[in-house]
mmCIF file with all atom_site columns, C-alpha atoms in Angstrom:
data_model
loop_
_atom_site.group_PDB
_atom_site.id
_atom_site.type_symbol
_atom_site.label_atom_id
_atom_site.label_alt_id
_atom_site.label_comp_id
_atom_site.label_asym_id
_atom_site.label_entity_id
_atom_site.label_seq_id
_atom_site.pdbx_PDB_ins_code
_atom_site.Cartn_x
_atom_site.Cartn_y
_atom_site.Cartn_z
_atom_site.occupancy
_atom_site.B_iso_or_equiv
_atom_site.pdbx_formal_charge
_atom_site.auth_seq_id
_atom_site.auth_comp_id
_atom_site.auth_asym_id
_atom_site.auth_atom_id
_atom_site.pdbx_PDB_model_num
ATOM 1   C CA . MET A 1 1   ? -68.558 -123.586 -8.538 1.00 0.00 ? 1   MET A CA 1
ATOM 2   C CA . ARG A 1 2   ? -66.730 -124.949 -5.548 1.00 0.00 ? 2   ARG A CA 1
ATOM 3   C CA . PRO A 1 3   ? -63.692 -126.101 -7.626 1.00 0.00 ? 3   PRO A CA 1
ATOM 4   C CA . MET A 1 4   ? -63.497 -122.624 -9.148 1.00 0.00 ? 4   MET A CA 1
ATOM 5   C CA . ILE A 1 5   ? -63.510 -120.934 -5.719 1.00 0.00 ? 5   ILE A CA 1
ATOM 6   C CA . THR A 1 6   ? -60.947 -123.414 -4.416 1.00 0.00 ? 6   THR A CA 1
ATOM 7   C CA . GLY A 1 7   ? -58.763 -122.726 -7.465 1.00 0.00 ? 7   GLY A CA 1
ATOM 8   C CA . LEU A 1 8   ? -59.148 -118.970 -6.941 1.00 0.00 ? 8   LEU A CA 1
ATOM 9   C CA . VAL A 1 9   ? -58.196 -119.291 -3.244 1.00 0.00 ? 9   VAL A CA 1
ATOM 10  C CA . VAL A 1 10  ? -55.104 -121.343 -4.131 1.00 0.00 ? 10  VAL A CA 1
ATOM 11  C CA . LEU A 1 11  ? -54.107 -118.842 -6.825 1.00 0.00 ? 11  LEU A CA 1
ATOM 12  C CA . THR A 1 12  ? -54.629 -115.874 -4.475 1.00 0.00 ? 12  THR A CA 1
ATOM 13  C CA . THR A 1 13  ? -52.620 -117.593 -1.752 1.00 0.00 ? 13  THR A CA 1
ATOM 14  C CA . ALA A 1 14  ? -49.773 -118.317 -4.196 1.00 0.00 ? 14  ALA A CA 1
ATOM 15  C CA . VAL A 1 15  ? -49.717 -114.730 -5.498 1.00 0.00 ? 15  VAL A CA 1
ATOM 16  C CA . THR A 1 16  ? -49.744 -113.374 -1.946 1.00 0.00 ? 16  THR A CA 1
ATOM 17  C CA . ALA A 1 17  ? -46.901 -115.694 -0.923 1.00 0.00 ? 17  ALA A CA 1
ATOM 18  C CA . ILE A 1 18  ? -44.822 -114.704 -3.963 1.00 0.00 ? 18  ILE A CA 1
ATOM 19  C CA . ALA A 1 19  ? -45.511 -111.017 -3.371 1.00 0.00 ? 19  ALA A CA 1
ATOM 20  C CA . GLY A 1 20  ? -44.535 -111.401 0.288  1.00 0.00 ? 20  GLY A CA 1
ATOM 21  C CA . LEU A 1 21  ? -41.270 -113.116 -0.611 1.00 0.00 ? 21  LEU A CA 1
ATOM 22  C CA . THR A 1 22  ? -40.507 -110.455 -3.207 1.00 0.00 ? 22  THR A CA 1
ATOM 23  C CA . ALA A 1 23  ? -41.210 -107.723 -0.680 1.00 0.00 ? 23  ALA A CA 1
ATOM 24  C CA . CYS A 1 24  ? -38.937 -109.408 1.860  1.00 0.00 ? 24  CYS A CA 1
ATOM 25  C CA . ALA A 1 25  ? -36.157 -109.671 -0.697 1.00 0.00 ? 25  ALA A CA 1
ATOM 26  C CA . SER A 1 26  ? -36.574 -106.020 -1.679 1.00 0.00 ? 26  SER A CA 1
ATOM 27  C CA . THR A 1 27  ? -36.551 -104.946 1.959  1.00 0.00 ? 27  THR A CA 1
ATOM 28  C CA . THR A 1 28  ? -33.418 -107.012 2.628  1.00 0.00 ? 28  THR A CA 1
ATOM 29  C CA . GLU A 1 29  ? -31.687 -105.615 -0.465 1.00 0.00 ? 29  GLU A CA 1
ATOM 30  C CA . SER A 1 30  ? -32.677 -102.078 0.526  1.00 0.00 ? 30  SER A CA 1
ATOM 31  C CA . ALA A 1 31  ? -31.385 -102.618 4.018  1.00 0.00 ? 31  ALA A CA 1
ATOM 32  C CA . GLU A 1 32  ? -28.133 -104.029 2.635  1.00 0.00 ? 32  GLU A CA 1
ATOM 33  C CA . ASN A 1 33  ? -27.775 -101.174 0.145  1.00 0.00 ? 33  ASN A CA 1
ATOM 34  C CA . SER A 1 34  ? -28.524 -98.495  2.727  1.00 0.00 ? 34  SER A CA 1
ATOM 35  C CA . ALA A 1 35  ? -26.265 -99.958  5.386  1.00 0.00 ? 35  ALA A CA 1
ATOM 36  C CA . THR A 1 36  ? -23.141 -98.015  6.236  1.00 0.00 ? 36  THR A CA 1
ATOM 37  C CA . PRO A 1 37  ? -20.339 -99.396  4.080  1.00 0.00 ? 37  PRO A CA 1
ATOM 38  C CA . ALA A 1 38  ? -17.789 -101.443 5.965  1.00 0.00 ? 38  ALA A CA 1
ATOM 39  C CA . SER A 1 39  ? -14.412 -99.857  6.471  1.00 0.00 ? 39  SER A CA 1
ATOM 40  C CA . PRO A 1 40  ? -11.760 -101.211 4.112  1.00 0.00 ? 40  PRO A CA 1
ATOM 41  C CA . THR A 1 41  ? -9.671  -104.129 5.299  1.00 0.00 ? 41  THR A CA 1
ATOM 42  C CA . PRO A 1 42  ? -6.120  -103.026 6.071  1.00 0.00 ? 42  PRO A CA 1
ATOM 43  C CA . GLN A 1 43  ? -3.609  -104.308 3.527  1.00 0.00 ? 43  GLN A CA 1
ATOM 44  C CA . PRO A 1 44  ? -0.361  -105.897 4.638  1.00 0.00 ? 44  PRO A CA 1
ATOM 45  C CA . ALA A 1 45  ? 2.749   -103.744 4.349  1.00 0.00 ? 45  ALA A CA 1
ATOM 46  C CA . THR A 1 46  ? 4.988   -104.509 1.411  1.00 0.00 ? 46  THR A CA 1
ATOM 47  C CA . SER A 1 47  ? 8.071   -102.554 2.483  1.00 0.00 ? 47  SER A CA 1
ATOM 48  C CA . GLN A 1 48  ? 11.184  -103.863 4.211  1.00 0.00 ? 48  GLN A CA 1
ATOM 49  C CA . PRO A 1 49  ? 10.323  -104.883 7.792  1.00 0.00 ? 49  PRO A CA 1
ATOM 50  C CA . GLY A 1 50  ? 10.747  -101.903 10.025 1.00 0.00 ? 50  GLY A CA 1
ATOM 51  C CA . GLN A 1 51  ? 11.051  -99.222  7.335  1.00 0.00 ? 51  GLN A CA 1
ATOM 52  C CA . ASP A 1 52  ? 7.862   -97.423  8.297  1.00 0.00 ? 52  ASP A CA 1
ATOM 53  C CA . ALA A 1 53  ? 7.938   -98.359  11.955 1.00 0.00 ? 53  ALA A CA 1
ATOM 54  C CA . PRO A 1 54  ? 9.794   -96.520  14.729 1.00 0.00 ? 54  PRO A CA 1
ATOM 55  C CA . PHE A 1 55  ? 13.518  -96.984  14.373 1.00 0.00 ? 55  PHE A CA 1
ATOM 56  C CA . THR A 1 56  ? 16.796  -96.379  16.206 1.00 0.00 ? 56  THR A CA 1
ATOM 57  C CA . GLN A 1 57  ? 19.357  -94.009  14.677 1.00 0.00 ? 57  GLN A CA 1
ATOM 58  C CA . ILE A 1 58  ? 22.975  -95.137  14.956 1.00 0.00 ? 58  ILE A CA 1
ATOM 59  C CA . ARG A 1 59  ? 26.408  -93.704  14.100 1.00 0.00 ? 59  ARG A CA 1
ATOM 60  C CA . LEU A 1 60  ? 29.169  -95.760  12.537 1.00 0.00 ? 60  LEU A CA 1
ATOM 61  C CA . ARG A 1 61  ? 32.634  -94.210  13.019 1.00 0.00 ? 61  ARG A CA 1
ATOM 62  C CA . ILE A 1 62  ? 35.888  -95.294  11.366 1.00 0.00 ? 62  ILE A CA 1
ATOM 63  C CA . GLY A 1 63  ? 38.673  -92.964  12.458 1.00 0.00 ? 63  GLY A CA 1
ATOM 64  C CA . ALA A 1 64  ? 37.532  -89.433  11.586 1.00 0.00 ? 64  ALA A CA 1
ATOM 65  C CA . THR A 1 65  ? 34.869  -90.559  9.081  1.00 0.00 ? 65  THR A CA 1
ATOM 66  C CA . GLU A 1 66  ? 31.298  -91.229  10.018 1.00 0.00 ? 66  GLU A CA 1
ATOM 67  C CA . ALA A 1 67  ? 28.159  -92.792  8.590  1.00 0.00 ? 67  ALA A CA 1
ATOM 68  C CA . THR A 1 68  ? 24.626  -92.665  9.961  1.00 0.00 ? 68  THR A CA 1
ATOM 69  C CA . ALA A 1 69  ? 22.104  -95.449  9.759  1.00 0.00 ? 69  ALA A CA 1
ATOM 70  C CA . ARG A 1 70  ? 18.766  -96.542  11.125 1.00 0.00 ? 70  ARG A CA 1
ATOM 71  C CA . LEU A 1 71  ? 17.914  -99.923  12.563 1.00 0.00 ? 71  LEU A CA 1
ATOM 72  C CA . TYR A 1 72  ? 14.752  -101.694 11.493 1.00 0.00 ? 72  TYR A CA 1
ATOM 73  C CA . ASP A 1 73  ? 12.110  -102.520 14.077 1.00 0.00 ? 73  ASP A CA 1
ATOM 74  C CA . ASN A 1 74  ? 12.677  -106.261 14.389 1.00 0.00 ? 74  ASN A CA 1
ATOM 75  C CA . ALA A 1 75  ? 13.883  -108.533 17.194 1.00 0.00 ? 75  ALA A CA 1
ATOM 76  C CA . THR A 1 76  ? 17.379  -108.987 15.764 1.00 0.00 ? 76  THR A CA 1
ATOM 77  C CA . ALA A 1 77  ? 17.894  -105.232 15.303 1.00 0.00 ? 77  ALA A CA 1
ATOM 78  C CA . ARG A 1 78  ? 16.656  -104.536 18.839 1.00 0.00 ? 78  ARG A CA 1
ATOM 79  C CA . ASP A 1 79  ? 19.076  -107.145 20.185 1.00 0.00 ? 79  ASP A CA 1
ATOM 80  C CA . PHE A 1 80  ? 21.896  -105.550 18.150 1.00 0.00 ? 80  PHE A CA 1
ATOM 81  C CA . ALA A 1 81  ? 20.995  -102.137 19.633 1.00 0.00 ? 81  ALA A CA 1
ATOM 82  C CA . SER A 1 82  ? 21.421  -103.623 23.111 1.00 0.00 ? 82  SER A CA 1
ATOM 83  C CA . LEU A 1 83  ? 25.120  -104.217 22.280 1.00 0.00 ? 83  LEU A CA 1
ATOM 84  C CA . LEU A 1 84  ? 25.810  -100.534 21.625 1.00 0.00 ? 84  LEU A CA 1
ATOM 85  C CA . PRO A 1 85  ? 28.298  -99.061  21.884 1.00 0.00 ? 85  PRO A CA 1
ATOM 86  C CA . VAL A 1 86  ? 30.350  -101.745 20.157 1.00 0.00 ? 86  VAL A CA 1
ATOM 87  C CA . THR A 1 87  ? 33.739  -101.670 18.411 1.00 0.00 ? 87  THR A CA 1
ATOM 88  C CA . ILE A 1 88  ? 34.549  -104.313 15.790 1.00 0.00 ? 88  ILE A CA 1
ATOM 89  C CA . THR A 1 89  ? 37.359  -104.893 13.266 1.00 0.00 ? 89  THR A CA 1
ATOM 90  C CA . LEU A 1 90  ? 36.161  -104.986 9.663  1.00 0.00 ? 90  LEU A CA 1
ATOM 91  C CA . HIS A 1 91  ? 37.286  -107.208 6.810  1.00 0.00 ? 91  HIS A CA 1
ATOM 92  C CA . ASP A 1 92  ? 36.186  -107.119 3.191  1.00 0.00 ? 92  ASP A CA 1
ATOM 93  C CA . LEU A 1 93  ? 34.128  -110.007 1.905  1.00 0.00 ? 93  LEU A CA 1
ATOM 94  C CA . GLY A 1 94  ? 33.723  -110.561 -1.817 1.00 0.00 ? 94  GLY A CA 1
ATOM 95  C CA . GLY A 1 95  ? 34.167  -106.910 -2.795 1.00 0.00 ? 95  GLY A CA 1
ATOM 96  C CA . ARG A 1 96  ? 30.520  -106.327 -1.825 1.00 0.00 ? 96  ARG A CA 1
ATOM 97  C CA . GLU A 1 97  ? 30.416  -106.111 1.974  1.00 0.00 ? 97  GLU A CA 1
ATOM 98  C CA . LYS A 1 98  ? 32.382  -105.310 5.089  1.00 0.00 ? 98  LYS A CA 1
ATOM 99  C CA . ALA A 1 99  ? 31.900  -107.884 7.805  1.00 0.00 ? 99  ALA A CA 1
ATOM 100 C CA . ALA A 1 100 ? 32.983  -108.317 11.401 1.00 0.00 ? 100 ALA A CA 1
ATOM 101 C CA . PRO A 1 101 ? 32.188  -110.731 14.209 1.00 0.00 ? 101 PRO A CA 1
ATOM 102 C CA . LEU A 1 102 ? 29.977  -109.387 16.978 1.00 0.00 ? 102 LEU A CA 1
ATOM 103 C CA . PRO A 1 103 ? 30.806  -110.064 20.647 1.00 0.00 ? 103 PRO A CA 1
ATOM 104 C CA . ARG A 1 104 ? 27.847  -112.409 21.057 1.00 0.00 ? 104 ARG A CA 1
ATOM 105 C CA . GLU A 1 105 ? 25.040  -114.193 19.241 1.00 0.00 ? 105 GLU A CA 1
ATOM 106 C CA . LEU A 1 106 ? 21.903  -112.168 18.466 1.00 0.00 ? 106 LEU A CA 1
ATOM 107 C CA . THR A 1 107 ? 18.265  -113.186 18.418 1.00 0.00 ? 107 THR A CA 1
ATOM 108 C CA . ASP A 1 108 ? 17.676  -114.724 15.001 1.00 0.00 ? 108 ASP A CA 1
ATOM 109 C CA . GLY A 1 109 ? 14.926  -113.412 12.758 1.00 0.00 ? 109 GLY A CA 1
ATOM 110 C CA . GLN A 1 110 ? 13.501  -113.602 9.249  1.00 0.00 ? 110 GLN A CA 1
ATOM 111 C CA . ASP A 1 111 ? 16.342  -114.685 6.967  1.00 0.00 ? 111 ASP A CA 1
ATOM 112 C CA . GLN A 1 112 ? 16.511  -113.693 3.309  1.00 0.00 ? 112 GLN A CA 1
ATOM 113 C CA . SER A 1 113 ? 18.834  -114.387 0.394  1.00 0.00 ? 113 SER A CA 1
ATOM 114 C CA . SER A 1 114 ? 19.014  -110.925 -1.170 1.00 0.00 ? 114 SER A CA 1
ATOM 115 C CA . TYR A 1 115 ? 20.371  -107.532 -0.133 1.00 0.00 ? 115 TYR A CA 1
ATOM 116 C CA . ARG A 1 116 ? 20.715  -103.932 -1.315 1.00 0.00 ? 116 ARG A CA 1
ATOM 117 C CA . ALA A 1 117 ? 23.771  -101.723 -1.124 1.00 0.00 ? 117 ALA A CA 1
ATOM 118 C CA . GLY A 1 118 ? 23.596  -99.814  2.146  1.00 0.00 ? 118 GLY A CA 1
ATOM 119 C CA . GLN A 1 119 ? 21.827  -102.511 4.158  1.00 0.00 ? 119 GLN A CA 1
ATOM 120 C CA . LEU A 1 120 ? 23.120  -103.915 7.437  1.00 0.00 ? 120 LEU A CA 1
ATOM 121 C CA . GLY A 1 121 ? 22.595  -107.602 8.053  1.00 0.00 ? 121 GLY A CA 1
ATOM 122 C CA . TYR A 1 122 ? 23.233  -110.237 10.698 1.00 0.00 ? 122 TYR A CA 1
ATOM 123 C CA . TRP A 1 123 ? 24.783  -113.536 9.578  1.00 0.00 ? 123 TRP A CA 1
ATOM 124 C CA . ALA A 1 124 ? 23.897  -115.985 12.371 1.00 0.00 ? 124 ALA A CA 1
ATOM 125 C CA . PRO A 1 125 ? 26.288  -118.876 11.554 1.00 0.00 ? 125 PRO A CA 1
ATOM 126 C CA . SER A 1 126 ? 29.323  -116.763 12.547 1.00 0.00 ? 126 SER A CA 1
ATOM 127 C CA . ASN A 1 127 ? 27.577  -113.951 14.490 1.00 0.00 ? 127 ASN A CA 1
ATOM 128 C CA . ASP A 1 128 ? 28.791  -111.397 11.935 1.00 0.00 ? 128 ASP A CA 1
ATOM 129 C CA . LEU A 1 129 ? 27.531  -107.928 11.168 1.00 0.00 ? 129 LEU A CA 1
ATOM 130 C CA . ALA A 1 130 ? 27.581  -107.383 7.388  1.00 0.00 ? 130 ALA A CA 1
ATOM 131 C CA . ILE A 1 131 ? 27.388  -103.945 5.772  1.00 0.00 ? 131 ILE A CA 1
ATOM 132 C CA . TYR A 1 132 ? 26.676  -104.197 2.056  1.00 0.00 ? 132 TYR A CA 1
ATOM 133 C CA . TYR A 1 133 ? 28.263  -101.518 -0.131 1.00 0.00 ? 133 TYR A CA 1
ATOM 134 C CA . ARG A 1 134 ? 27.965  -103.030 -3.621 1.00 0.00 ? 134 ARG A CA 1
ATOM 135 C CA . GLU A 1 135 ? 25.317  -105.140 -5.352 1.00 0.00 ? 135 GLU A CA 1
ATOM 136 C CA . ASP A 1 136 ? 26.766  -107.839 -7.583 1.00 0.00 ? 136 ASP A CA 1
ATOM 137 C CA . GLY A 1 137 ? 23.898  -110.321 -7.924 1.00 0.00 ? 137 GLY A CA 1
ATOM 138 C CA . PHE A 1 138 ? 25.320  -112.624 -5.245 1.00 0.00 ? 138 PHE A CA 1
ATOM 139 C CA . THR A 1 139 ? 22.684  -114.796 -3.571 1.00 0.00 ? 139 THR A CA 1
ATOM 140 C CA . ILE A 1 140 ? 23.242  -115.221 0.148  1.00 0.00 ? 140 ILE A CA 1
ATOM 141 C CA . PRO A 1 141 ? 23.457  -118.939 0.957  1.00 0.00 ? 141 PRO A CA 1
ATOM 142 C CA . ASP A 1 142 ? 21.300  -120.760 3.492  1.00 0.00 ? 142 ASP A CA 1
ATOM 143 C CA . PRO A 1 143 ? 20.360  -120.001 6.182  1.00 0.00 ? 143 PRO A CA 1
ATOM 144 C CA . GLY A 1 144 ? 20.210  -116.461 4.766  1.00 0.00 ? 144 GLY A CA 1
ATOM 145 C CA . ILE A 1 145 ? 20.797  -113.132 6.432  1.00 0.00 ? 145 ILE A CA 1
ATOM 146 C CA . VAL A 1 146 ? 18.595  -111.069 8.739  1.00 0.00 ? 146 VAL A CA 1
ATOM 147 C CA . MET A 1 147 ? 18.413  -107.445 7.635  1.00 0.00 ? 147 MET A CA 1
ATOM 148 C CA . ILE A 1 148 ? 18.655  -105.148 10.643 1.00 0.00 ? 148 ILE A CA 1
ATOM 149 C CA . GLY A 1 149 ? 19.029  -101.677 9.167  1.00 0.00 ? 149 GLY A CA 1
ATOM 150 C CA . GLU A 1 150 ? 20.343  -99.430  6.452  1.00 0.00 ? 150 GLU A CA 1
ATOM 151 C CA . ILE A 1 151 ? 22.863  -96.642  5.975  1.00 0.00 ? 151 ILE A CA 1
ATOM 152 C CA . ASP A 1 152 ? 21.363  -93.167  5.561  1.00 0.00 ? 152 ASP A CA 1
ATOM 153 C CA . THR A 1 153 ? 24.560  -91.171  4.960  1.00 0.00 ? 153 THR A CA 1
ATOM 154 C CA . GLY A 1 154 ? 28.267  -91.887  4.591  1.00 0.00 ? 154 GLY A CA 1
ATOM 155 C CA . LEU A 1 155 ? 28.313  -95.309  2.925  1.00 0.00 ? 155 LEU A CA 1
ATOM 156 C CA . ASP A 1 156 ? 31.672  -94.306  1.395  1.00 0.00 ? 156 ASP A CA 1
ATOM 157 C CA . ALA A 1 157 ? 33.209  -94.341  4.876  1.00 0.00 ? 157 ALA A CA 1
ATOM 158 C CA . ILE A 1 158 ? 32.383  -98.048  5.068  1.00 0.00 ? 158 ILE A CA 1
ATOM 159 C CA . THR A 1 159 ? 33.363  -98.797  1.454  1.00 0.00 ? 159 THR A CA 1
ATOM 160 C CA . ASP A 1 160 ? 36.782  -97.157  1.865  1.00 0.00 ? 160 ASP A CA 1
ATOM 161 C CA . ALA A 1 161 ? 37.619  -98.951  5.144  1.00 0.00 ? 161 ALA A CA 1
ATOM 162 C CA . ASP A 1 162 ? 40.702  -101.195 5.187  1.00 0.00 ? 162 ASP A CA 1
ATOM 163 C CA . ASP A 1 163 ? 40.755  -104.726 6.572  1.00 0.00 ? 163 ASP A CA 1
ATOM 164 C CA . THR A 1 164 ? 42.464  -103.517 9.744  1.00 0.00 ? 164 THR A CA 1
ATOM 165 C CA . ASP A 1 165 ? 40.126  -100.582 10.449 1.00 0.00 ? 165 ASP A CA 1
ATOM 166 C CA . THR A 1 166 ? 37.954  -100.626 13.533 1.00 0.00 ? 166 THR A CA 1
ATOM 167 C CA . LEU A 1 167 ? 34.353  -99.546  13.386 1.00 0.00 ? 167 LEU A CA 1
ATOM 168 C CA . THR A 1 168 ? 32.663  -98.080  16.446 1.00 0.00 ? 168 THR A CA 1
ATOM 169 C CA . ILE A 1 169 ? 28.877  -98.130  16.400 1.00 0.00 ? 169 ILE A CA 1
ATOM 170 C CA . THR A 1 170 ? 26.904  -96.011  18.877 1.00 0.00 ? 170 THR A CA 1
ATOM 171 C CA . ALA A 1 171 ? 23.321  -94.900  19.313 1.00 0.00 ? 171 ALA A CA 1
ATOM 172 C CA . ALA A 1 172 ? 22.875  -91.466  17.727 1.00 0.00 ? 172 ALA A CA 1
#
């Protein structure tokens, strides 16, 4: 009789332990399921740096014609803005961009090898401002170019500029 009681006690203890563990798991799952859902993790931005951030409006004037643009919110663009107003003499480069040397070196930033028509870039090796007016599949060589802004209106004023035209850039 004693072995049967011992066996019954062991069985009861095992069932109780299993039931307790199951209850704990159910309570934990219920608590997890009833908890307030966590807020979603913010996703990184996929747009051009500075496009959705605060920006500086600028005016680009060649004679009586004018273009407007906005500078991206990056260190190189902010350093460029500190030069304003600035007057530079443009020259055509490759039938795709107008370029001109700036009066001083700018803070370098995130270089890239591609561009879009209407973008303004900074070419650090020669401290040039580049304004792209035509896309032709050209890949910008190393070290790449830092994009600092883009034309909003009046890109034709830049496209039509001669190699001897001066461009005056001011804050809008």
